[in-house]
C-alpha positions as semicolon CSV with decimal commas, in nm:
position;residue;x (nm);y (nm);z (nm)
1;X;3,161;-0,319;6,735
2;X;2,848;-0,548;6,587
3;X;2,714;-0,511;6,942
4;X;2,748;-0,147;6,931
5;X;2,597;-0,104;6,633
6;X;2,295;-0,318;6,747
7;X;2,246;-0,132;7,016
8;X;2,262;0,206;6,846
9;X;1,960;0,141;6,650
10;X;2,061;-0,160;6,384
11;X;1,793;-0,385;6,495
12;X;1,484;-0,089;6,488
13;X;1,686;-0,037;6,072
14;X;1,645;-0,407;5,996
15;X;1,267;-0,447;6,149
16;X;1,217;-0,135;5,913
17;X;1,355;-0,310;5,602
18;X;1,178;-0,606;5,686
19;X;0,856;-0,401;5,629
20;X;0,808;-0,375;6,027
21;X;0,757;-0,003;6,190
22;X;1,041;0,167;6,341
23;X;1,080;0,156;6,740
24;X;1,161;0,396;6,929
25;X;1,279;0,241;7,267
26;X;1,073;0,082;7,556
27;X;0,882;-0,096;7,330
28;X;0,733;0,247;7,153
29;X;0,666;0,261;6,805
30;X;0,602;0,554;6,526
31;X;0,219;0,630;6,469
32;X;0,057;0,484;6,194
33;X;0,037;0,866;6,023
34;X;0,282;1,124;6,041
35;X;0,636;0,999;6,115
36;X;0,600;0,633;5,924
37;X;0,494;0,831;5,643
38;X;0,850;0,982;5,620
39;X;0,999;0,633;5,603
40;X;0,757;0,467;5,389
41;X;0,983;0,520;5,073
42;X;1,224;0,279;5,210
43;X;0,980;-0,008;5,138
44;X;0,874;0,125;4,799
45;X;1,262;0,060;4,740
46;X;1,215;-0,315;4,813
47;X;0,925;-0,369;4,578
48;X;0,901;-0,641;4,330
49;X;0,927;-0,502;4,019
50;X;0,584;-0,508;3,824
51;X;0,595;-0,839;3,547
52;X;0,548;-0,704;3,185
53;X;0,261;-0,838;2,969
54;X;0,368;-0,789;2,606
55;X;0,162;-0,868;2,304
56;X;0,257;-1,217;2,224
57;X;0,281;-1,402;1,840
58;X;-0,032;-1,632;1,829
59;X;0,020;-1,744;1,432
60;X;0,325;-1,774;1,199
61;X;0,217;-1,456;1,046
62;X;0,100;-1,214;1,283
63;X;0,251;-0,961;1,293
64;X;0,025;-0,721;1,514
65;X;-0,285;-0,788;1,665
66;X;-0,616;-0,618;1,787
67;X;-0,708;-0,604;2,172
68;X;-1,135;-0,764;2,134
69;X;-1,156;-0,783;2,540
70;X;-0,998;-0,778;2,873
71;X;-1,103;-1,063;3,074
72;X;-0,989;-0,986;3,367
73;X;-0,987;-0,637;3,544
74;X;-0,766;-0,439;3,734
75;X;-0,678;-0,581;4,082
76;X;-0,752;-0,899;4,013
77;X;-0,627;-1,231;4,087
78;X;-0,494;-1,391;3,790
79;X;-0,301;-1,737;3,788
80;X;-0,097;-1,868;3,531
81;X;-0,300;-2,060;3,253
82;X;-0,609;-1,768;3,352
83;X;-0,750;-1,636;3,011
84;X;-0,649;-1,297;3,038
85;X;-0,758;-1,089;2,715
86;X;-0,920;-1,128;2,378
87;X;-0,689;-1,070;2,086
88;X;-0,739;-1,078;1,690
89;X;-0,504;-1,204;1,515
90;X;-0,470;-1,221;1,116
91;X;-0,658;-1,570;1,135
92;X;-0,911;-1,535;1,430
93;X;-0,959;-1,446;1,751
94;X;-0,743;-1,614;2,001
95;X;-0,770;-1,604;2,395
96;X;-0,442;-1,525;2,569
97;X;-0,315;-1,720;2,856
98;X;-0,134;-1,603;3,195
99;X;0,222;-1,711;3,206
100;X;0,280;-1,550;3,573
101;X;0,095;-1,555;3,838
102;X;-0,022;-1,245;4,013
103;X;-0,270;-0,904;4,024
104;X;-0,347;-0,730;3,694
105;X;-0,181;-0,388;3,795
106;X;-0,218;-0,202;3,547
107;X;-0,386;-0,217;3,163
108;X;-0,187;-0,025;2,919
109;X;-0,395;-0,124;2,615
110;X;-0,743;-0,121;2,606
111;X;-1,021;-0,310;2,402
112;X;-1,098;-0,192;2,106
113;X;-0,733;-0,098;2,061
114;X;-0,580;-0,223;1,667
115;X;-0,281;-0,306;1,505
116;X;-0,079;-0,354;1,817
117;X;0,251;-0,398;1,773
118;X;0,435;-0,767;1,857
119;X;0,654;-0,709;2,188
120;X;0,455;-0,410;2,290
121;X;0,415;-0,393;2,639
122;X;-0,020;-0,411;2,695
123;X;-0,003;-0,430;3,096
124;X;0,134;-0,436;3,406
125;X;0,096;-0,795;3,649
126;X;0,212;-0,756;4,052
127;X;0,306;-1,033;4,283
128;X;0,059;-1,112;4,524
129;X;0,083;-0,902;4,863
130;X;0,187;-0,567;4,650
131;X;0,042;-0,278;4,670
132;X;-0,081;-0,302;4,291
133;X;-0,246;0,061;4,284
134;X;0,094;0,204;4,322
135;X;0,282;0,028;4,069
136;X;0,487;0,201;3,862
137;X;0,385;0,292;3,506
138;X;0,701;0,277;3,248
139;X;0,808;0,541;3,060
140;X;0,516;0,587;2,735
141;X;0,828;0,665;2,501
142;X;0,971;0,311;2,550
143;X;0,672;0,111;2,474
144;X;0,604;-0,011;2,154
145;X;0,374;0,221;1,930
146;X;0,062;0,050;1,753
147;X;0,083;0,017;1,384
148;X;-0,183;0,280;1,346
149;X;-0,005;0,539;1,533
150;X;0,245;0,544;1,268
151;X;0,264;0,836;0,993
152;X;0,301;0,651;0,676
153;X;0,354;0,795;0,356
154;X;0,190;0,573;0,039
155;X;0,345;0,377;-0,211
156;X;0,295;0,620;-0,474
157;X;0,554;0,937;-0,560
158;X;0,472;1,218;-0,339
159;X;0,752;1,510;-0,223
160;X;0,501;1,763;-0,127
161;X;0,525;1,837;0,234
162;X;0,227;1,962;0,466
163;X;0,213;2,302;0,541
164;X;0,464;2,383;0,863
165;X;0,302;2,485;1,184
166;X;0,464;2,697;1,439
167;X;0,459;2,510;1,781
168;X;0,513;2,668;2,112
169;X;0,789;2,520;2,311
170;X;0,685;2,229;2,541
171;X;0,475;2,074;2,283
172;X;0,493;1,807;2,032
173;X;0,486;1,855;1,668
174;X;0,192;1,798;1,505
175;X;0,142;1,473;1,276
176;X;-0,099;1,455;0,991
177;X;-0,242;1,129;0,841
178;X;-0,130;1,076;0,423
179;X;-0,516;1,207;0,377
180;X;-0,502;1,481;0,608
181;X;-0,181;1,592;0,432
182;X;-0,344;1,578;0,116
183;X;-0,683;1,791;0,164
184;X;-0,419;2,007;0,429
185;X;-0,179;2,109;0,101
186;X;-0,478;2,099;-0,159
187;X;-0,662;2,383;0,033
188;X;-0,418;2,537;0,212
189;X;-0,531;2,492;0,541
190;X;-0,361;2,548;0,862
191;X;-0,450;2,273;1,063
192;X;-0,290;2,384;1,401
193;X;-0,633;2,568;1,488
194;X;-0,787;2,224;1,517
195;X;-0,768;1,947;1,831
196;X;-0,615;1,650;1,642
197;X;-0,903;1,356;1,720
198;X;-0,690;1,050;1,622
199;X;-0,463;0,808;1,832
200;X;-0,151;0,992;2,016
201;X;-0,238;1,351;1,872
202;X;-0,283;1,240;1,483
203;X;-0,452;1,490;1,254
204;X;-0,699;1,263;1,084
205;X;-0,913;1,281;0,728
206;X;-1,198;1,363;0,977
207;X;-1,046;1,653;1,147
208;X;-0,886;1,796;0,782
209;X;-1,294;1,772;0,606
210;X;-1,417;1,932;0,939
211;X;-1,164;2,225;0,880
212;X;-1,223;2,239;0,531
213;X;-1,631;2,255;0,609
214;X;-1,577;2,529;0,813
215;X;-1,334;2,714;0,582
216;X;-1,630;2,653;0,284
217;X;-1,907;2,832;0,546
218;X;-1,674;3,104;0,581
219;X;-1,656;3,199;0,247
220;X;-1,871;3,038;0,019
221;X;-1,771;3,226;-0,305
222;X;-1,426;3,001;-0,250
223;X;-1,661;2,657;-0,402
224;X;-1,783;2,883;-0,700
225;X;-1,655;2,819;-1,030
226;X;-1,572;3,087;-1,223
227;X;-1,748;3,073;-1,550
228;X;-1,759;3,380;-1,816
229;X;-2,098;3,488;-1,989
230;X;-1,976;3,598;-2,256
231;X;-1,769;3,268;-2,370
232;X;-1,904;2,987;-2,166
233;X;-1,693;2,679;-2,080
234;X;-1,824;2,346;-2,077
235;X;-1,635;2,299;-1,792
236;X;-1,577;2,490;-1,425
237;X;-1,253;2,537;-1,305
238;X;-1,218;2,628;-0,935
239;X;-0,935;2,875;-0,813
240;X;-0,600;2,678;-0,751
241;X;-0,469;2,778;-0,384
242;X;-0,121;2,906;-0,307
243;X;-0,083;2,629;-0,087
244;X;-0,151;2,381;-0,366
245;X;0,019;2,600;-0,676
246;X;0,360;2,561;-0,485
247;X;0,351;2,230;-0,412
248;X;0,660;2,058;-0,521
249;X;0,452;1,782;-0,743
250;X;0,141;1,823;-0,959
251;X;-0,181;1,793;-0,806
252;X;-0,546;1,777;-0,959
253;X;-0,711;2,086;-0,981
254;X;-1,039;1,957;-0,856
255;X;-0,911;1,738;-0,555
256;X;-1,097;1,444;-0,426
257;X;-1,240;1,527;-0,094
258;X;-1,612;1,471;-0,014
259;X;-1,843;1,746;0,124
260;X;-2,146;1,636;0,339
261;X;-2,424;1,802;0,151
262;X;-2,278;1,848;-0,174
263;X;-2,233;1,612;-0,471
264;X;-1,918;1,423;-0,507
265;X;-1,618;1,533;-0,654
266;X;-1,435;1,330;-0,958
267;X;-1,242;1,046;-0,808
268;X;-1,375;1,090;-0,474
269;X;-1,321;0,777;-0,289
270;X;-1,417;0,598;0,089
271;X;-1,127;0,471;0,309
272;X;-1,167;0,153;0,443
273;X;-0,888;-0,001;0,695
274;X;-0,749;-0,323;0,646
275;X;-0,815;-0,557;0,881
276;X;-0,576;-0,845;0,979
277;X;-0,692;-1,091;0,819
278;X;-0,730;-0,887;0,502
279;X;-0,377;-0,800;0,502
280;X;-0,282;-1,167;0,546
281;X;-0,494;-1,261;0,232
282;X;-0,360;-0,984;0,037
283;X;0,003;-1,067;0,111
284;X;-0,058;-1,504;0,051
285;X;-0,257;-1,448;-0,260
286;X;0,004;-1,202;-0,422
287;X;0,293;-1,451;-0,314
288;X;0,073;-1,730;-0,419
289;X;-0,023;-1,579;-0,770
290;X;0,321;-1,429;-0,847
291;X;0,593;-1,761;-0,722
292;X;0,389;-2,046;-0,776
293;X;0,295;-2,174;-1,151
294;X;-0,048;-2,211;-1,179
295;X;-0,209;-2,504;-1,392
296;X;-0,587;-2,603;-1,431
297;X;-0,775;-2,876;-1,464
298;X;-1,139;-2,937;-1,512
299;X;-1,377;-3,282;-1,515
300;X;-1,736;-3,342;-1,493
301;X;-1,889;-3,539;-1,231
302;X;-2,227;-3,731;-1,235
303;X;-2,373;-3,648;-0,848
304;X;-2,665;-3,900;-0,910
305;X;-2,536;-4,165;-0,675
306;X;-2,448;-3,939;-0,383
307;X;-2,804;-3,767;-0,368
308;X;-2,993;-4,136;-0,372
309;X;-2,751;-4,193;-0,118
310;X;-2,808;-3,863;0,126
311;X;-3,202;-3,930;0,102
312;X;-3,155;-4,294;0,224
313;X;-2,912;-4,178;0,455
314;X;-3,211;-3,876;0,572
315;X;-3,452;-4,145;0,666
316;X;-3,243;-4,314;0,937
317;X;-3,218;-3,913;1,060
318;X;-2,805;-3,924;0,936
319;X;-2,765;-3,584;0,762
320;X;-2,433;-3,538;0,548
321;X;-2,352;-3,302;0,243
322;X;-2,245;-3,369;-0,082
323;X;-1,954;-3,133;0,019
324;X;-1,883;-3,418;0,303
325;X;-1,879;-3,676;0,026
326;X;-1,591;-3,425;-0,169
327;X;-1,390;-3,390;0,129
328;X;-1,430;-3,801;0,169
329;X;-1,335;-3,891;-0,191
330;X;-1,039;-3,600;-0,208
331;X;-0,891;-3,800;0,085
332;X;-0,890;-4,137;-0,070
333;X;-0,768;-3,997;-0,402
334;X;-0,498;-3,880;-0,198
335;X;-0,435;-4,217;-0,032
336;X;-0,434;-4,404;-0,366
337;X;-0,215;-4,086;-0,521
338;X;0,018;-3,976;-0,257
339;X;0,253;-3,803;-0,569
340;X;-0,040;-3,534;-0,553
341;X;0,004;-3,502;-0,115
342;X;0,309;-3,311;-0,157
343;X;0,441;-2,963;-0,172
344;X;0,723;-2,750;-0,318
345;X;1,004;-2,657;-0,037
346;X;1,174;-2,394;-0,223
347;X;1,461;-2,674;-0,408
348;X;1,220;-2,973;-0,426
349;X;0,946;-3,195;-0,397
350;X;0,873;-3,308;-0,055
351;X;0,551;-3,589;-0,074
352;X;0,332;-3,510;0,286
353;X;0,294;-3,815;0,508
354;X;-0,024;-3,700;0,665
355;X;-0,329;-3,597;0,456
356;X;-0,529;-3,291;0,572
357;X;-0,805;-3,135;0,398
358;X;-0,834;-2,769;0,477
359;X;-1,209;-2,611;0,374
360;X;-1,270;-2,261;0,262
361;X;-1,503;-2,131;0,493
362;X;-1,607;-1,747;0,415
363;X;-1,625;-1,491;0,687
364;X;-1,715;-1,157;0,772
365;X;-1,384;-1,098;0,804
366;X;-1,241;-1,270;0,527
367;X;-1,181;-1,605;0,389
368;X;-1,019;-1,893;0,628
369;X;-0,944;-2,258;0,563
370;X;-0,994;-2,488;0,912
371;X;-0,851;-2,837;0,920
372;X;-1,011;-3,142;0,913
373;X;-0,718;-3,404;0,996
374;X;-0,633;-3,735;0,923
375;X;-0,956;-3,719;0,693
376;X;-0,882;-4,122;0,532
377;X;-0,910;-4,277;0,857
378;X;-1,274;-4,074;0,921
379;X;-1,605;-4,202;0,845
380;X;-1,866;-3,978;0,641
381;X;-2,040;-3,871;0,911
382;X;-1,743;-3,793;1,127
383;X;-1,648;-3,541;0,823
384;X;-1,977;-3,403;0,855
385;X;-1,969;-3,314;1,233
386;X;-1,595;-3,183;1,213
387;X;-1,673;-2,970;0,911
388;X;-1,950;-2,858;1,035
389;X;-1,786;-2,773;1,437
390;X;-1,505;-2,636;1,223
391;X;-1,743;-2,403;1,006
392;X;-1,910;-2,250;1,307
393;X;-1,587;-2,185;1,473
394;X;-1,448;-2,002;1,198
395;X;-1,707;-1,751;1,166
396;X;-1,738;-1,691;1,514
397;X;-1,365;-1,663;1,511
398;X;-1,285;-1,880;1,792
399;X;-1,066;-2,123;1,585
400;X;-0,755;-2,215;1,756
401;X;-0,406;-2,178;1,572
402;X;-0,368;-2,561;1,542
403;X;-0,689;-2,571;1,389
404;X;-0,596;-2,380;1,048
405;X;-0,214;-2,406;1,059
406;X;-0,112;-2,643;0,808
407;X;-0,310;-2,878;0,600
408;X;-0,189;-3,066;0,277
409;X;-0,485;-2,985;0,004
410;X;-0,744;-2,696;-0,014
411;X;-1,101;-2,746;-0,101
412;X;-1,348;-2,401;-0,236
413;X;-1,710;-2,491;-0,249
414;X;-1,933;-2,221;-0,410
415;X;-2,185;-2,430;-0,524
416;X;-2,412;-2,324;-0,270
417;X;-2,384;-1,978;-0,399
418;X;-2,512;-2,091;-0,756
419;X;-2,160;-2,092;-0,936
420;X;-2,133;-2,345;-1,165
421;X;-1,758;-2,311;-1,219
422;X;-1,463;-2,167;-1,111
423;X;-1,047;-2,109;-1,059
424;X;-0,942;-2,109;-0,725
425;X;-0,590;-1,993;-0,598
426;X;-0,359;-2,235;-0,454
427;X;-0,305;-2,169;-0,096
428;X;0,091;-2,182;-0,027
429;X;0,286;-2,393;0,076
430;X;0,028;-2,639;-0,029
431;X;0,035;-2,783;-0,399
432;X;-0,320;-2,800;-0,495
433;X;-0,686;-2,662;-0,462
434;X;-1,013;-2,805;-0,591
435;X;-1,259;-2,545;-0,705
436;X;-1,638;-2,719;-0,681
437;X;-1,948;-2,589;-0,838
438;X;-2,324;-2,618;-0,788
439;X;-2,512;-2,945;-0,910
440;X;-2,687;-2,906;-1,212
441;X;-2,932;-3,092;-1,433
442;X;-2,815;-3,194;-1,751
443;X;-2,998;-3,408;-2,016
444;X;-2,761;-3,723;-2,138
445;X;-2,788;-4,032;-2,371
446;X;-2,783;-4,361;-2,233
447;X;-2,826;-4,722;-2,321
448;X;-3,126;-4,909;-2,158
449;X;-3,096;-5,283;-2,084
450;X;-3,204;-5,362;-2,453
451;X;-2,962;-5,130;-2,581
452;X;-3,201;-4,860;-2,686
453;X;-3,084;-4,538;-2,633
454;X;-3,285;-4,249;-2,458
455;X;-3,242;-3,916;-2,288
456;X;-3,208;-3,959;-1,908
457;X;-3,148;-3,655;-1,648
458;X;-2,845;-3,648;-1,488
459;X;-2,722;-3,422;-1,191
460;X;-2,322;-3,308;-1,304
461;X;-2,078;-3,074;-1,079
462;X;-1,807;-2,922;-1,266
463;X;-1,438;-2,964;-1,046
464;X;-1,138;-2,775;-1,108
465;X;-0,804;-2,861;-0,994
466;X;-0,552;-2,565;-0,978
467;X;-0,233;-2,758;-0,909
468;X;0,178;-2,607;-0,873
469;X;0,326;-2,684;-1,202
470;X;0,653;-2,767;-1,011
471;X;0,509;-3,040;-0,808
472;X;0,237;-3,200;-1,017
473;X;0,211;-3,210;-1,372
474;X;-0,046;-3,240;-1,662
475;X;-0,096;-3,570;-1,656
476;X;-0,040;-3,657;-1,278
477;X;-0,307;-3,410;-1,263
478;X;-0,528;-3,560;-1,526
479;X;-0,515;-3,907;-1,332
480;X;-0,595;-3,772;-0,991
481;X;-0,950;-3,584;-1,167
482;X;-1,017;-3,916;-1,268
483;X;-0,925;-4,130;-1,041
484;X;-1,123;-3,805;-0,810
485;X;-1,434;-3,881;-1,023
486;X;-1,499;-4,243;-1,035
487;X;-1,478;-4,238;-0,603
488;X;-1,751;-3,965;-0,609
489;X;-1,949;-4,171;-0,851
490;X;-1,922;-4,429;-0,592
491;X;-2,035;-4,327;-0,266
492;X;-2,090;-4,648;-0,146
493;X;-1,712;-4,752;-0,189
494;X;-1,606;-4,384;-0,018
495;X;-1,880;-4,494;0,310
496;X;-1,677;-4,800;0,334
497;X;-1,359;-4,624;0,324
């Protein structure tokens, strides 16, 4: 029966599902058009399936990220461990590796593209040998939606609902943004005669202003208050809409919308969105501010030394900061006070092995603290370069998670900004943060050789310690500013450290 069946055309069957073309008999096979077109669907049955590229978690606390730049194009070659896109995170901007190998199908996301999703699916990879023009695109509905896409409605009480809008069958129901809704109900527009501008059909603040511009041109007599001659009123007020006088919850008469070309209204405000990194701040500096006890400490320290020091130091063409010298003499403070390396766990006190000083370093994106590890067993110069590698990085925001994730004490320098002083905000789960201002010339007493007394110039730098109550107390905190002054009153001992 096998034999018959062989005969009766299995073999030309299994030469077609092997990707070979049919044959006919006496050696004749189908033309390359025409008749193999009407089998070709049998091999699209056999394909690999395409390999998924989802958005992948490059930080503890990322929780969506923004597409910067696709490094590699469509039909390409990519192997696994190839940089294949640019993504912001809520720390920096990270470079995200291949896991698979194979050609970039298909890119579902592109650059420029924010608050993406975790999970969500941002492209389409093909083994090598497919046909990666003709792979298939999954369903829109089942990938994840970016952040932005979604309708929010704000913190605050509001019941009103937009205006409804008749849709024809077929199409999708229109969604406003919580500012188009706003100016939508105020002025009772109708906002299905306008092309919604924003990502997957949203009716933006843009398109609702444009709308209400055009309503204002129409009839101008609308932005007129009414005022009477005979008993004037110190102040105008404009007609209340329908729209806005049967709105479930109480509205301001005079709403807050903008109009290019006329002055601004009372509370009349500018959107700006959040980026990443700004909602990361916002969220550790609330949790930091609200569960951890703050306490503060403040000391004096005479910079005399270190300057004498940095100018010998500049003529043998060695150049370190005094904020080097901090970093140095936080570390051996540290070393000599390990009570003070620790942190709070949630049910204790759990004293840090390692000792890791993370630096503030402002960006144009917000603030971020790199790493400089294992800062005790560094020289000063060492601190210098890594600081300064670690600075550059940040602001170019090329730092690499391992780079900022963790650290065991925080150091804020704004003396270079001409603060003399300040309280700085513990950054959690560490215990501490010194807050360092500018150098400043102060005129002190002093004892010469032969005891007489005289006013001598000194160069002092206030530091303040904001410590966790839980972890290290007044006094533990009192020793470690002192024991933190007289090592930066002695650079030479910290350059021998």
């Amino acid at each position: 029966m096998a034999a018959s069946w062989w005969r009766s055309g299995g073999a030309g069957v299994l030469r077609l599902l092997r990707g070979g073309r049919p044959v006919l008999g006496a050696g004749q096979a189908l033309p390359a058009r025409g008749g193999w077109r009407l089998l070709h669907g049998t091999q699209e049955l056999l394909a690999t399936p395409a390999i998924k590229v989802l958005m992948p978690a490059l930080s503890p606390t990322m929780e969506e990220g923004n597409i910067v730049k696709w490094l590699k194009k469509e039909g390409e070659m990519v192997n696994a461990g190839d940089a294949l896109c640019e993504i912001e995170t809520d720390k920096a901007v990270v470079t995200m590796e291949s896991s698979d190998d194979g050609i970039l199908a298909k890119i579902l996301v592109e650059e420029g593209t924010k608050n993406v999703r975790l999970g969500s699916l941002i492209g389409l990879l093909v083994e090598e040998g497919q046909d990666w023009k003709q792979v298939e695109i999954p369903d829109q509905t089942s990938l994840a939606p970016p952040a932005a896409a979604v309708t929010s409605t704000p913190a605050s009480p509001s019941v009103s609902a937009p205006p409804k809008v008749e849709h024809q069958p077929g199409k999708l129901p229109l969604r406003l943004s919580p500012a188009a809704r706003n100016i939508v109900e105020t002025h009772g527009l109708d906002p299905s005669s306008v092309t919604p501008s924003g990502p997957r059909g949203i009716f933006t603040k843009e398109d609702a202003l444009k709308l209400l511009q055009g309503k204002q041109k129409g009839k101008p007599s609308e932005l007129k208050p009414v005022v009477s001659p005979a008993a004037p009123q110190p102040t105008a007020v404009p007609s209340v809409s329908p729209a806005a006088a049967v709105a479930s919850y109480p509205r301001p008469t005079v709403p807050p919308v903008s109009t290019p070309g006329q002055p601004a209204a009372p509370g009349t405000f500018t959107e700006i969105p959040a980026s990443n990194i700004r909602r990361v701040i916002a969220k550790r500096l609330t949790e930091s501010k609200t569960t951890i006890p703050h306490a503060y400490a403040a000391a004096d320290c005479d910079i005399d030394a270190i300057l004498k020091l940095r100018s010998e130091l500049a003529k043998d063409d060695i150049k370190v900061s005094v904020n080097d010298f901090i970093i140095k003499a936080a570390a051996v403070t540290l070393k000599q006070m390990p009570d003070v390396n620790a942190a709070w766990d949630g049910e204790g006190c759990r004293q840090l092995q390692s000792i890791d000083i993370s630096i503030a370093v402002a960006t144009d994106r917000g603030l971020i603290t790199p790493i400089i590890k294992d800062v005790p067993a560094k020289g000063i110069q060492e601190i210098a370069a890594s600081a300064k590698a670690l600075a550059k990085k940040a602001r170019d925001g090329k730092l690499l998670p391992e780079e900022y994730q963790g650290g065991t004490f925080s150091i804020s320098n704004l003396g270079m900004f001409g603060i003399n002083d300040f309280i700085a905000v513990i950054n959690p789960p560490q215990a501490c943060i010194l807050a360092v201002g500018r150098a400043r010339p102060e005129l002190k007493i002093v004892e010469d050789e032969e005891g007489n007394e005289k006013l001598q110039q000194h160069q002092l730098m206030t530091v303040t310690l904001s410590s966790d109550g839980r972890v290290v107390d007044d006094e533990l905190a009192s020793k470690f500013l002192e024991t933190f002054k007289a090592n930066i009153e002695n650079p030479i001992r910290l350059a021998l450290c």
